[in-house]
Amino acid sequence: MGRNLQSGDRLRPVDLARAHGLSTQAVRNYEGAGILPAADRTPHGYRTYTSLHAMALGAFLALVPGHGHRAAASVMRAVNEGSVDAALRHIDESHAQLLDDRRTLQAVENALRGLEPVTAPEPAEVPSPGGMFIGQLAGSLGVRPATLRAWERAGLVRPLRDRRTGYRVYHGADVRDARLTHQLRRGGYLLEQIAPLIAQVRAAGGPEPVEVALRDWQGRLSTRGRAMLSGAAELDAYLRVRSSSTGGPGSGADPGGHPGAVPAGAGRAPTAAATSRAT
């Protein structure tokens, strides 16, 4: 939760907003979306929050970098509706997506490493300088010519045509794209999943510049994973305090059903100025 909240029994929307660099309208919107528990109202209709609301807001903001706004909102709504299992399922789905992204990255890296230097075919088979016919390329990859034609229809390879015979001719970049496609297909990826990578390789002029993008991708995945850990810690603290406050189920309950210990100071509510009229 925010560290700059004032101490006291009740909080105004502005207290939560200032502590997290938000607008008071954003706080109201989060409450309306179920991300925060419903606020109490004063006799004059003004919203009043507690330290529990501050912890909920802190947990949500900590979840967003790792899970995204939509998933984080779904988690908090489920918790505030008393469905911790549903909240944990949303968390599991985000972790599964991260793992899938890591596997995709690994497959792409393996495919790029598996690319061999393009070698010129035998002179008797050369249709034009440095080119290969469809049968020769298919044989070198261990696929049928029909497979190469399917890849061509999907835009993954773009062979030229020999002016005299009309036969397909695959040059260096075409061979590279075919080999990369073959590696990814062996990894189980669909043609429509491969197409964006091939386009990036072409735009970069070869696989080497793409490796820089892959390192950046790896860094972003690591940052996302660390953010998930931070969000989990904030969410766990909120679940423990909420379970203790409401007596409902939460991750703070031990196997015997007793609420877990509340973190030191978590139950102390920050102060709101008594004269505030912020709603």
PDB file of C-alpha atoms in Angstrom:
ATOM      1  CA  MET A   1       0.000   0.000   0.000  1.00  0.00           C
ATOM      2  CA  GLY A   2       1.055   3.632  -0.299  1.00  0.00           C
ATOM      3  CA  ARG A   3       3.544   4.906   2.238  1.00  0.00           C
ATOM      4  CA  ASN A   4       2.421   8.537   2.328  1.00  0.00           C
ATOM      5  CA  LEU A   5      -1.124   8.088   3.551  1.00  0.00           C
ATOM      6  CA  GLN A   6      -2.052  10.011   6.638  1.00  0.00           C
ATOM      7  CA  SER A   7      -2.991   8.071   9.757  1.00  0.00           C
ATOM      8  CA  GLY A   8      -6.527   7.873  11.095  1.00  0.00           C
ATOM      9  CA  ASP A   9      -9.748   5.917  10.858  1.00  0.00           C
ATOM     10  CA  ARG A  10     -10.998   7.042   7.473  1.00  0.00           C
ATOM     11  CA  LEU A  11      -9.541   7.933   4.097  1.00  0.00           C
ATOM     12  CA  ARG A  12     -10.806  10.269   1.439  1.00  0.00           C
ATOM     13  CA  PRO A  13     -10.528   9.442  -2.268  1.00  0.00           C
ATOM     14  CA  VAL A  14      -7.853  12.120  -2.539  1.00  0.00           C
ATOM     15  CA  ASP A  15      -5.741  10.339   0.099  1.00  0.00           C
ATOM     16  CA  LEU A  16      -5.644   7.136  -1.938  1.00  0.00           C
ATOM     17  CA  ALA A  17      -5.144   9.081  -5.155  1.00  0.00           C
ATOM     18  CA  ARG A  18      -2.171  11.134  -3.951  1.00  0.00           C
ATOM     19  CA  ALA A  19      -0.422   8.125  -2.447  1.00  0.00           C
ATOM     20  CA  HIS A  20      -0.361   6.372  -5.827  1.00  0.00           C
ATOM     21  CA  GLY A  21      -0.089   9.300  -8.231  1.00  0.00           C
ATOM     22  CA  LEU A  22      -3.672   8.911  -9.437  1.00  0.00           C
ATOM     23  CA  SER A  23      -6.610  11.214  -9.865  1.00  0.00           C
ATOM     24  CA  THR A  24      -9.535  11.009  -7.470  1.00  0.00           C
ATOM     25  CA  GLN A  25     -11.711  10.088 -10.443  1.00  0.00           C
ATOM     26  CA  ALA A  26      -9.464   7.098 -11.133  1.00  0.00           C
ATOM     27  CA  VAL A  27      -9.995   5.908  -7.562  1.00  0.00           C
ATOM     28  CA  ARG A  28     -13.756   6.254  -7.977  1.00  0.00           C
ATOM     29  CA  ASN A  29     -13.583   4.411 -11.291  1.00  0.00           C
ATOM     30  CA  TYR A  30     -11.634   1.557  -9.718  1.00  0.00           C
ATOM     31  CA  GLU A  31     -14.260   1.266  -7.024  1.00  0.00           C
ATOM     32  CA  GLY A  32     -17.019   1.306  -9.618  1.00  0.00           C
ATOM     33  CA  ALA A  33     -15.239  -1.456 -11.564  1.00  0.00           C
ATOM     34  CA  GLY A  34     -15.041  -3.655  -8.470  1.00  0.00           C
ATOM     35  CA  ILE A  35     -11.260  -3.371  -8.218  1.00  0.00           C
ATOM     36  CA  LEU A  36     -11.729  -1.786  -4.787  1.00  0.00           C
ATOM     37  CA  PRO A  37     -14.315  -2.919  -2.255  1.00  0.00           C
ATOM     38  CA  ALA A  38     -17.373  -0.685  -2.063  1.00  0.00           C
ATOM     39  CA  ALA A  39     -16.735   2.416   0.034  1.00  0.00           C
ATOM     40  CA  ASP A  40     -18.785   3.464   3.016  1.00  0.00           C
ATOM     41  CA  ARG A  41     -20.632   6.787   2.803  1.00  0.00           C
ATOM     42  CA  THR A  42     -20.911   9.631   5.239  1.00  0.00           C
ATOM     43  CA  PRO A  43     -24.362  10.986   6.132  1.00  0.00           C
ATOM     44  CA  HIS A  44     -23.754  13.589   3.431  1.00  0.00           C
ATOM     45  CA  GLY A  45     -22.956  10.914   0.821  1.00  0.00           C
ATOM     46  CA  TYR A  46     -19.189  11.321   0.665  1.00  0.00           C
ATOM     47  CA  ARG A  47     -17.048   8.226   0.148  1.00  0.00           C
ATOM     48  CA  THR A  48     -14.834   7.012   2.974  1.00  0.00           C
ATOM     49  CA  TYR A  49     -12.142   4.401   2.549  1.00  0.00           C
ATOM     50  CA  THR A  50      -9.962   2.413   4.953  1.00  0.00           C
ATOM     51  CA  SER A  51      -6.513   0.879   4.942  1.00  0.00           C
ATOM     52  CA  LEU A  52      -8.086  -2.225   3.383  1.00  0.00           C
ATOM     53  CA  HIS A  53      -9.055  -0.155   0.337  1.00  0.00           C
ATOM     54  CA  ALA A  54      -5.525   1.250   0.218  1.00  0.00           C
ATOM     55  CA  MET A  55      -4.120  -2.287   0.226  1.00  0.00           C
ATOM     56  CA  ALA A  56      -6.533  -3.316  -2.542  1.00  0.00           C
ATOM     57  CA  LEU A  57      -5.409  -0.387  -4.686  1.00  0.00           C
ATOM     58  CA  GLY A  58      -1.752  -1.189  -4.011  1.00  0.00           C
ATOM     59  CA  ALA A  59      -2.301  -4.834  -4.935  1.00  0.00           C
ATOM     60  CA  PHE A  60      -4.055  -3.924  -8.179  1.00  0.00           C
ATOM     61  CA  LEU A  61      -1.350  -1.473  -9.259  1.00  0.00           C
ATOM     62  CA  ALA A  62       1.316  -4.060  -8.420  1.00  0.00           C
ATOM     63  CA  LEU A  63      -0.462  -6.710 -10.509  1.00  0.00           C
ATOM     64  CA  VAL A  64      -0.834  -4.569 -13.632  1.00  0.00           C
ATOM     65  CA  PRO A  65       2.841  -4.620 -14.820  1.00  0.00           C
ATOM     66  CA  GLY A  66       2.985  -8.409 -14.784  1.00  0.00           C
ATOM     67  CA  HIS A  67      -0.540  -9.384 -15.772  1.00  0.00           C
ATOM     68  CA  GLY A  68      -1.912  -6.394 -17.657  1.00  0.00           C
ATOM     69  CA  HIS A  69      -4.793  -4.119 -16.725  1.00  0.00           C
ATOM     70  CA  ARG A  70      -7.602  -6.448 -17.768  1.00  0.00           C
ATOM     71  CA  ALA A  71      -6.284  -9.539 -15.982  1.00  0.00           C
ATOM     72  CA  ALA A  72      -5.365  -7.535 -12.858  1.00  0.00           C
ATOM     73  CA  ALA A  73      -8.879  -6.076 -12.751  1.00  0.00           C
ATOM     74  CA  SER A  74     -10.381  -9.564 -13.103  1.00  0.00           C
ATOM     75  CA  VAL A  75      -8.245 -10.814 -10.216  1.00  0.00           C
ATOM     76  CA  MET A  76      -9.295  -7.996  -7.911  1.00  0.00           C
ATOM     77  CA  ARG A  77     -12.972  -8.256  -8.822  1.00  0.00           C
ATOM     78  CA  ALA A  78     -12.929 -11.969  -8.050  1.00  0.00           C
ATOM     79  CA  VAL A  79     -11.238 -11.386  -4.698  1.00  0.00           C
ATOM     80  CA  ASN A  80     -13.647  -8.631  -3.714  1.00  0.00           C
ATOM     81  CA  GLU A  81     -16.579 -10.842  -4.685  1.00  0.00           C
ATOM     82  CA  GLY A  82     -15.241 -13.523  -2.348  1.00  0.00           C
ATOM     83  CA  SER A  83     -14.097 -15.924  -5.094  1.00  0.00           C
ATOM     84  CA  VAL A  84     -10.420 -16.420  -4.338  1.00  0.00           C
ATOM     85  CA  ASP A  85     -10.269 -19.577  -6.462  1.00  0.00           C
ATOM     86  CA  ALA A  86     -11.414 -17.603  -9.507  1.00  0.00           C
ATOM     87  CA  ALA A  87      -8.786 -14.947  -8.774  1.00  0.00           C
ATOM     88  CA  LEU A  88      -6.057 -17.586  -8.557  1.00  0.00           C
ATOM     89  CA  ARG A  89      -7.242 -19.091 -11.826  1.00  0.00           C
ATOM     90  CA  HIS A  90      -6.724 -15.722 -13.525  1.00  0.00           C
ATOM     91  CA  ILE A  91      -3.216 -15.635 -12.031  1.00  0.00           C
ATOM     92  CA  ASP A  92      -2.530 -19.154 -13.329  1.00  0.00           C
ATOM     93  CA  GLU A  93      -3.662 -18.168 -16.817  1.00  0.00           C
ATOM     94  CA  SER A  94      -1.217 -15.255 -16.882  1.00  0.00           C
ATOM     95  CA  HIS A  95       1.642 -17.496 -15.775  1.00  0.00           C
ATOM     96  CA  ALA A  96       0.712 -20.034 -18.446  1.00  0.00           C
ATOM     97  CA  GLN A  97       0.788 -17.275 -21.071  1.00  0.00           C
ATOM     98  CA  LEU A  98       4.216 -16.164 -19.871  1.00  0.00           C
ATOM     99  CA  LEU A  99       5.506 -19.740 -20.116  1.00  0.00           C
ATOM    100  CA  ASP A 100       4.072 -20.047 -23.620  1.00  0.00           C
ATOM    101  CA  ASP A 101       5.806 -16.801 -24.602  1.00  0.00           C
ATOM    102  CA  ARG A 102       9.103 -18.138 -23.239  1.00  0.00           C
ATOM    103  CA  ARG A 103       8.711 -21.333 -25.254  1.00  0.00           C
ATOM    104  CA  THR A 104       7.965 -19.336 -28.388  1.00  0.00           C
ATOM    105  CA  LEU A 105      11.081 -17.242 -27.850  1.00  0.00           C
ATOM    106  CA  GLN A 106      13.184 -20.366 -27.329  1.00  0.00           C
ATOM    107  CA  ALA A 107      11.816 -21.929 -30.509  1.00  0.00           C
ATOM    108  CA  VAL A 108      12.663 -18.817 -32.513  1.00  0.00           C
ATOM    109  CA  GLU A 109      16.178 -18.678 -31.031  1.00  0.00           C
ATOM    110  CA  ASN A 110      16.729 -22.355 -31.814  1.00  0.00           C
ATOM    111  CA  ALA A 111      15.474 -21.826 -35.353  1.00  0.00           C
ATOM    112  CA  LEU A 112      17.867 -18.946 -35.938  1.00  0.00           C
ATOM    113  CA  ARG A 113      20.802 -20.898 -34.495  1.00  0.00           C
ATOM    114  CA  GLY A 114      19.867 -23.866 -36.681  1.00  0.00           C
ATOM    115  CA  LEU A 115      20.151 -21.884 -39.890  1.00  0.00           C
ATOM    116  CA  GLU A 116      23.162 -23.044 -41.862  1.00  0.00           C
ATOM    117  CA  PRO A 117      25.049 -20.840 -44.295  1.00  0.00           C
ATOM    118  CA  VAL A 118      23.494 -20.959 -47.735  1.00  0.00           C
ATOM    119  CA  THR A 119      25.675 -22.990 -50.081  1.00  0.00           C
ATOM    120  CA  ALA A 120      25.478 -22.892 -53.819  1.00  0.00           C
ATOM    121  CA  PRO A 121      24.033 -25.989 -55.531  1.00  0.00           C
ATOM    122  CA  GLU A 122      25.933 -28.147 -57.985  1.00  0.00           C
ATOM    123  CA  PRO A 123      26.655 -26.336 -61.269  1.00  0.00           C
ATOM    124  CA  ALA A 124      24.472 -28.712 -63.279  1.00  0.00           C
ATOM    125  CA  GLU A 125      21.468 -27.827 -61.149  1.00  0.00           C
ATOM    126  CA  VAL A 126      21.947 -24.081 -61.090  1.00  0.00           C
ATOM    127  CA  PRO A 127      19.052 -22.441 -62.978  1.00  0.00           C
ATOM    128  CA  SER A 128      20.572 -18.985 -62.453  1.00  0.00           C
ATOM    129  CA  PRO A 129      23.544 -17.716 -60.424  1.00  0.00           C
ATOM    130  CA  GLY A 130      23.162 -18.896 -56.820  1.00  0.00           C
ATOM    131  CA  GLY A 131      19.645 -20.248 -57.277  1.00  0.00           C
ATOM    132  CA  MET A 132      17.994 -23.599 -56.466  1.00  0.00           C
ATOM    133  CA  PHE A 133      15.081 -25.413 -58.045  1.00  0.00           C
ATOM    134  CA  ILE A 134      12.122 -26.455 -55.904  1.00  0.00           C
ATOM    135  CA  GLY A 135      13.053 -30.134 -55.972  1.00  0.00           C
ATOM    136  CA  GLN A 136      16.570 -29.518 -54.739  1.00  0.00           C
ATOM    137  CA  LEU A 137      15.468 -27.246 -51.905  1.00  0.00           C
ATOM    138  CA  ALA A 138      12.691 -29.616 -50.890  1.00  0.00           C
ATOM    139  CA  GLY A 139      15.168 -32.483 -50.813  1.00  0.00           C
ATOM    140  CA  SER A 140      17.653 -30.564 -48.683  1.00  0.00           C
ATOM    141  CA  LEU A 141      14.905 -29.808 -46.148  1.00  0.00           C
ATOM    142  CA  GLY A 142      13.324 -33.246 -46.229  1.00  0.00           C
ATOM    143  CA  VAL A 143       9.921 -31.931 -47.327  1.00  0.00           C
ATOM    144  CA  ARG A 144       7.805 -32.358 -50.431  1.00  0.00           C
ATOM    145  CA  PRO A 145       7.723 -29.695 -53.174  1.00  0.00           C
ATOM    146  CA  ALA A 146       4.021 -29.306 -52.388  1.00  0.00           C
ATOM    147  CA  THR A 147       5.010 -28.101 -48.923  1.00  0.00           C
ATOM    148  CA  LEU A 148       7.195 -25.366 -50.376  1.00  0.00           C
ATOM    149  CA  ARG A 149       4.342 -24.322 -52.643  1.00  0.00           C
ATOM    150  CA  ALA A 150       2.054 -24.084 -49.580  1.00  0.00           C
ATOM    151  CA  TRP A 151       4.614 -21.917 -47.833  1.00  0.00           C
ATOM    152  CA  GLU A 152       4.766 -19.718 -50.904  1.00  0.00           C
ATOM    153  CA  ARG A 153       0.987 -19.258 -50.872  1.00  0.00           C
ATOM    154  CA  ALA A 154       1.273 -18.212 -47.209  1.00  0.00           C
ATOM    155  CA  GLY A 155       3.909 -15.613 -48.154  1.00  0.00           C
ATOM    156  CA  LEU A 156       6.714 -17.344 -46.238  1.00  0.00           C
ATOM    157  CA  VAL A 157       8.921 -17.892 -49.290  1.00  0.00           C
ATOM    158  CA  ARG A 158       8.950 -15.765 -52.447  1.00  0.00           C
ATOM    159  CA  PRO A 159      10.872 -17.535 -55.208  1.00  0.00           C
ATOM    160  CA  LEU A 160      11.366 -15.937 -58.589  1.00  0.00           C
ATOM    161  CA  ARG A 161      10.548 -17.689 -61.852  1.00  0.00           C
ATOM    162  CA  ASP A 162      13.085 -18.696 -64.451  1.00  0.00           C
ATOM    163  CA  ARG A 163      12.371 -16.633 -67.555  1.00  0.00           C
ATOM    164  CA  ARG A 164      12.988 -19.513 -69.935  1.00  0.00           C
ATOM    165  CA  THR A 165      11.274 -22.417 -68.158  1.00  0.00           C
ATOM    166  CA  GLY A 166       8.908 -20.764 -65.701  1.00  0.00           C
ATOM    167  CA  TYR A 167      10.308 -22.950 -62.896  1.00  0.00           C
ATOM    168  CA  ARG A 168      10.590 -21.584 -59.385  1.00  0.00           C
ATOM    169  CA  VAL A 169      14.081 -20.430 -58.450  1.00  0.00           C
ATOM    170  CA  TYR A 170      15.103 -20.051 -54.780  1.00  0.00           C
ATOM    171  CA  HIS A 171      17.993 -17.707 -54.039  1.00  0.00           C
ATOM    172  CA  GLY A 172      19.866 -17.105 -50.788  1.00  0.00           C
ATOM    173  CA  ALA A 173      17.163 -15.193 -48.902  1.00  0.00           C
ATOM    174  CA  ASP A 174      14.510 -17.638 -50.096  1.00  0.00           C
ATOM    175  CA  VAL A 175      16.540 -20.584 -48.827  1.00  0.00           C
ATOM    176  CA  ARG A 176      17.040 -18.846 -45.500  1.00  0.00           C
ATOM    177  CA  ASP A 177      13.307 -18.177 -45.146  1.00  0.00           C
ATOM    178  CA  ALA A 178      12.465 -21.758 -46.093  1.00  0.00           C
ATOM    179  CA  ARG A 179      14.891 -23.160 -43.515  1.00  0.00           C
ATOM    180  CA  LEU A 180      13.602 -20.864 -40.801  1.00  0.00           C
ATOM    181  CA  THR A 181      10.021 -21.807 -41.647  1.00  0.00           C
ATOM    182  CA  HIS A 182      10.961 -25.486 -41.562  1.00  0.00           C
ATOM    183  CA  GLN A 183      12.540 -25.140 -38.108  1.00  0.00           C
ATOM    184  CA  LEU A 184       9.487 -23.381 -36.687  1.00  0.00           C
ATOM    185  CA  ARG A 185       7.068 -25.830 -38.277  1.00  0.00           C
ATOM    186  CA  ARG A 186       8.979 -28.655 -36.621  1.00  0.00           C
ATOM    187  CA  GLY A 187       8.481 -26.784 -33.371  1.00  0.00           C
ATOM    188  CA  GLY A 188       4.723 -26.945 -33.862  1.00  0.00           C
ATOM    189  CA  TYR A 189       4.071 -23.372 -34.990  1.00  0.00           C
ATOM    190  CA  LEU A 190       1.351 -22.531 -37.482  1.00  0.00           C
ATOM    191  CA  LEU A 191       2.086 -20.728 -40.735  1.00  0.00           C
ATOM    192  CA  GLU A 192       0.216 -17.628 -39.557  1.00  0.00           C
ATOM    193  CA  GLN A 193       2.390 -17.564 -36.438  1.00  0.00           C
ATOM    194  CA  ILE A 194       5.563 -17.821 -38.493  1.00  0.00           C
ATOM    195  CA  ALA A 195       4.697 -15.113 -41.017  1.00  0.00           C
ATOM    196  CA  PRO A 196       5.419 -12.102 -38.712  1.00  0.00           C
ATOM    197  CA  LEU A 197       8.881 -13.429 -37.866  1.00  0.00           C
ATOM    198  CA  ILE A 198       9.750 -14.014 -41.523  1.00  0.00           C
ATOM    199  CA  ALA A 199       8.618 -10.468 -42.286  1.00  0.00           C
ATOM    200  CA  GLN A 200      10.891  -9.147 -39.539  1.00  0.00           C
ATOM    201  CA  VAL A 201      13.866 -11.149 -40.816  1.00  0.00           C
ATOM    202  CA  ARG A 202      13.294  -9.767 -44.305  1.00  0.00           C
ATOM    203  CA  ALA A 203      12.970  -6.193 -43.055  1.00  0.00           C
ATOM    204  CA  ALA A 204      16.199  -6.554 -41.081  1.00  0.00           C
ATOM    205  CA  GLY A 205      18.058  -8.041 -44.051  1.00  0.00           C
ATOM    206  CA  GLY A 206      18.890 -11.272 -42.225  1.00  0.00           C
ATOM    207  CA  PRO A 207      18.627 -13.040 -38.874  1.00  0.00           C
ATOM    208  CA  GLU A 208      21.492 -11.195 -37.155  1.00  0.00           C
ATOM    209  CA  PRO A 209      19.626  -7.916 -36.423  1.00  0.00           C
ATOM    210  CA  VAL A 210      16.625  -9.948 -35.250  1.00  0.00           C
ATOM    211  CA  GLU A 211      18.794 -11.412 -32.489  1.00  0.00           C
ATOM    212  CA  VAL A 212      18.905  -7.951 -30.910  1.00  0.00           C
ATOM    213  CA  ALA A 213      15.112  -7.908 -30.865  1.00  0.00           C
ATOM    214  CA  LEU A 214      15.107 -11.389 -29.326  1.00  0.00           C
ATOM    215  CA  ARG A 215      17.406 -10.248 -26.513  1.00  0.00           C
ATOM    216  CA  ASP A 216      15.053  -7.346 -25.875  1.00  0.00           C
ATOM    217  CA  TRP A 217      12.135  -9.792 -25.881  1.00  0.00           C
ATOM    218  CA  GLN A 218      13.959 -11.950 -23.327  1.00  0.00           C
ATOM    219  CA  GLY A 219      14.524  -8.906 -21.127  1.00  0.00           C
ATOM    220  CA  ARG A 220      10.865  -7.942 -21.284  1.00  0.00           C
ATOM    221  CA  LEU A 221       9.796 -11.469 -20.346  1.00  0.00           C
ATOM    222  CA  SER A 222      12.150 -11.426 -17.351  1.00  0.00           C
ATOM    223  CA  THR A 223      10.824  -8.038 -16.265  1.00  0.00           C
ATOM    224  CA  ARG A 224       7.292  -9.355 -16.561  1.00  0.00           C
ATOM    225  CA  GLY A 225       8.144 -12.407 -14.484  1.00  0.00           C
ATOM    226  CA  ARG A 226       9.644 -10.276 -11.713  1.00  0.00           C
ATOM    227  CA  ALA A 227       6.599  -8.020 -11.811  1.00  0.00           C
ATOM    228  CA  MET A 228       4.391 -11.067 -11.306  1.00  0.00           C
ATOM    229  CA  LEU A 229       6.348 -11.906  -8.163  1.00  0.00           C
ATOM    230  CA  SER A 230       5.913  -8.372  -6.821  1.00  0.00           C
ATOM    231  CA  GLY A 231       2.224  -8.422  -7.621  1.00  0.00           C
ATOM    232  CA  ALA A 232       1.809 -11.798  -5.919  1.00  0.00           C
ATOM    233  CA  ALA A 233       3.341 -10.456  -2.712  1.00  0.00           C
ATOM    234  CA  GLU A 234       0.993  -7.452  -2.651  1.00  0.00           C
ATOM    235  CA  LEU A 235      -2.022  -9.604  -3.459  1.00  0.00           C
ATOM    236  CA  ASP A 236      -1.140 -12.132  -0.766  1.00  0.00           C
ATOM    237  CA  ALA A 237      -0.867  -9.367   1.844  1.00  0.00           C
ATOM    238  CA  TYR A 238      -4.264  -8.018   0.788  1.00  0.00           C
ATOM    239  CA  LEU A 239      -5.831 -11.489   0.914  1.00  0.00           C
ATOM    240  CA  ARG A 240      -4.510 -12.064   4.417  1.00  0.00           C
ATOM    241  CA  VAL A 241      -5.803  -8.774   5.778  1.00  0.00           C
ATOM    242  CA  ARG A 242      -9.105  -9.097   3.961  1.00  0.00           C
ATOM    243  CA  SER A 243      -9.586 -12.628   5.281  1.00  0.00           C
ATOM    244  CA  SER A 244      -8.850 -11.470   8.809  1.00  0.00           C
ATOM    245  CA  SER A 245     -11.152  -8.454   8.485  1.00  0.00           C
ATOM    246  CA  THR A 246     -14.101 -10.240   6.920  1.00  0.00           C
ATOM    247  CA  GLY A 247     -13.690 -13.713   8.346  1.00  0.00           C
ATOM    248  CA  GLY A 248     -14.113 -15.046   4.810  1.00  0.00           C
ATOM    249  CA  PRO A 249     -11.918 -17.457   2.877  1.00  0.00           C
ATOM    250  CA  GLY A 250      -8.573 -16.252   1.628  1.00  0.00           C
ATOM    251  CA  SER A 251      -5.010 -17.287   1.139  1.00  0.00           C
ATOM    252  CA  GLY A 252      -4.314 -16.323   4.745  1.00  0.00           C
ATOM    253  CA  ALA A 253      -6.291 -19.247   6.076  1.00  0.00           C
ATOM    254  CA  ASP A 254      -4.305 -22.205   7.373  1.00  0.00           C
ATOM    255  CA  PRO A 255      -5.395 -25.831   6.749  1.00  0.00           C
ATOM    256  CA  GLY A 256      -7.540 -25.652   9.853  1.00  0.00           C
ATOM    257  CA  GLY A 257      -9.432 -22.674   8.475  1.00  0.00           C
ATOM    258  CA  HIS A 258      -7.910 -20.055  10.791  1.00  0.00           C
ATOM    259  CA  PRO A 259      -7.008 -16.719   9.221  1.00  0.00           C
ATOM    260  CA  GLY A 260      -3.302 -16.094   8.810  1.00  0.00           C
ATOM    261  CA  ALA A 261      -1.436 -13.509  10.788  1.00  0.00           C
ATOM    262  CA  VAL A 262      -1.984  -9.912   9.718  1.00  0.00           C
ATOM    263  CA  PRO A 263       1.252  -8.135   8.741  1.00  0.00           C
ATOM    264  CA  ALA A 264       2.475  -5.694  11.336  1.00  0.00           C
ATOM    265  CA  GLY A 265       0.753  -2.344  11.000  1.00  0.00           C
ATOM    266  CA  ALA A 266      -1.536  -3.553   8.187  1.00  0.00           C
ATOM    267  CA  GLY A 267      -4.689  -2.966  10.203  1.00  0.00           C
ATOM    268  CA  ARG A 268      -3.881   0.648  10.982  1.00  0.00           C
ATOM    269  CA  ALA A 269      -5.837   2.987   8.779  1.00  0.00           C
ATOM    270  CA  PRO A 270      -4.261   6.194   7.465  1.00  0.00           C
ATOM    271  CA  THR A 271      -5.897   9.570   8.337  1.00  0.00           C
ATOM    272  CA  ALA A 272      -8.067  11.752   6.258  1.00  0.00           C
ATOM    273  CA  ALA A 273      -8.515  15.436   6.989  1.00  0.00           C
ATOM    274  CA  ALA A 274     -11.817  15.868   8.790  1.00  0.00           C
ATOM    275  CA  THR A 275     -12.656  18.959   6.808  1.00  0.00           C
ATOM    276  CA  SER A 276     -12.345  17.288   3.349  1.00  0.00           C
ATOM    277  CA  ARG A 277     -15.361  17.333   1.102  1.00  0.00           C
ATOM    278  CA  ALA A 278     -13.782  15.158  -1.625  1.00  0.00           C
ATOM    279  CA  THR A 279     -16.159  12.461  -2.763  1.00  0.00           C
TER     280      THR A 279
END
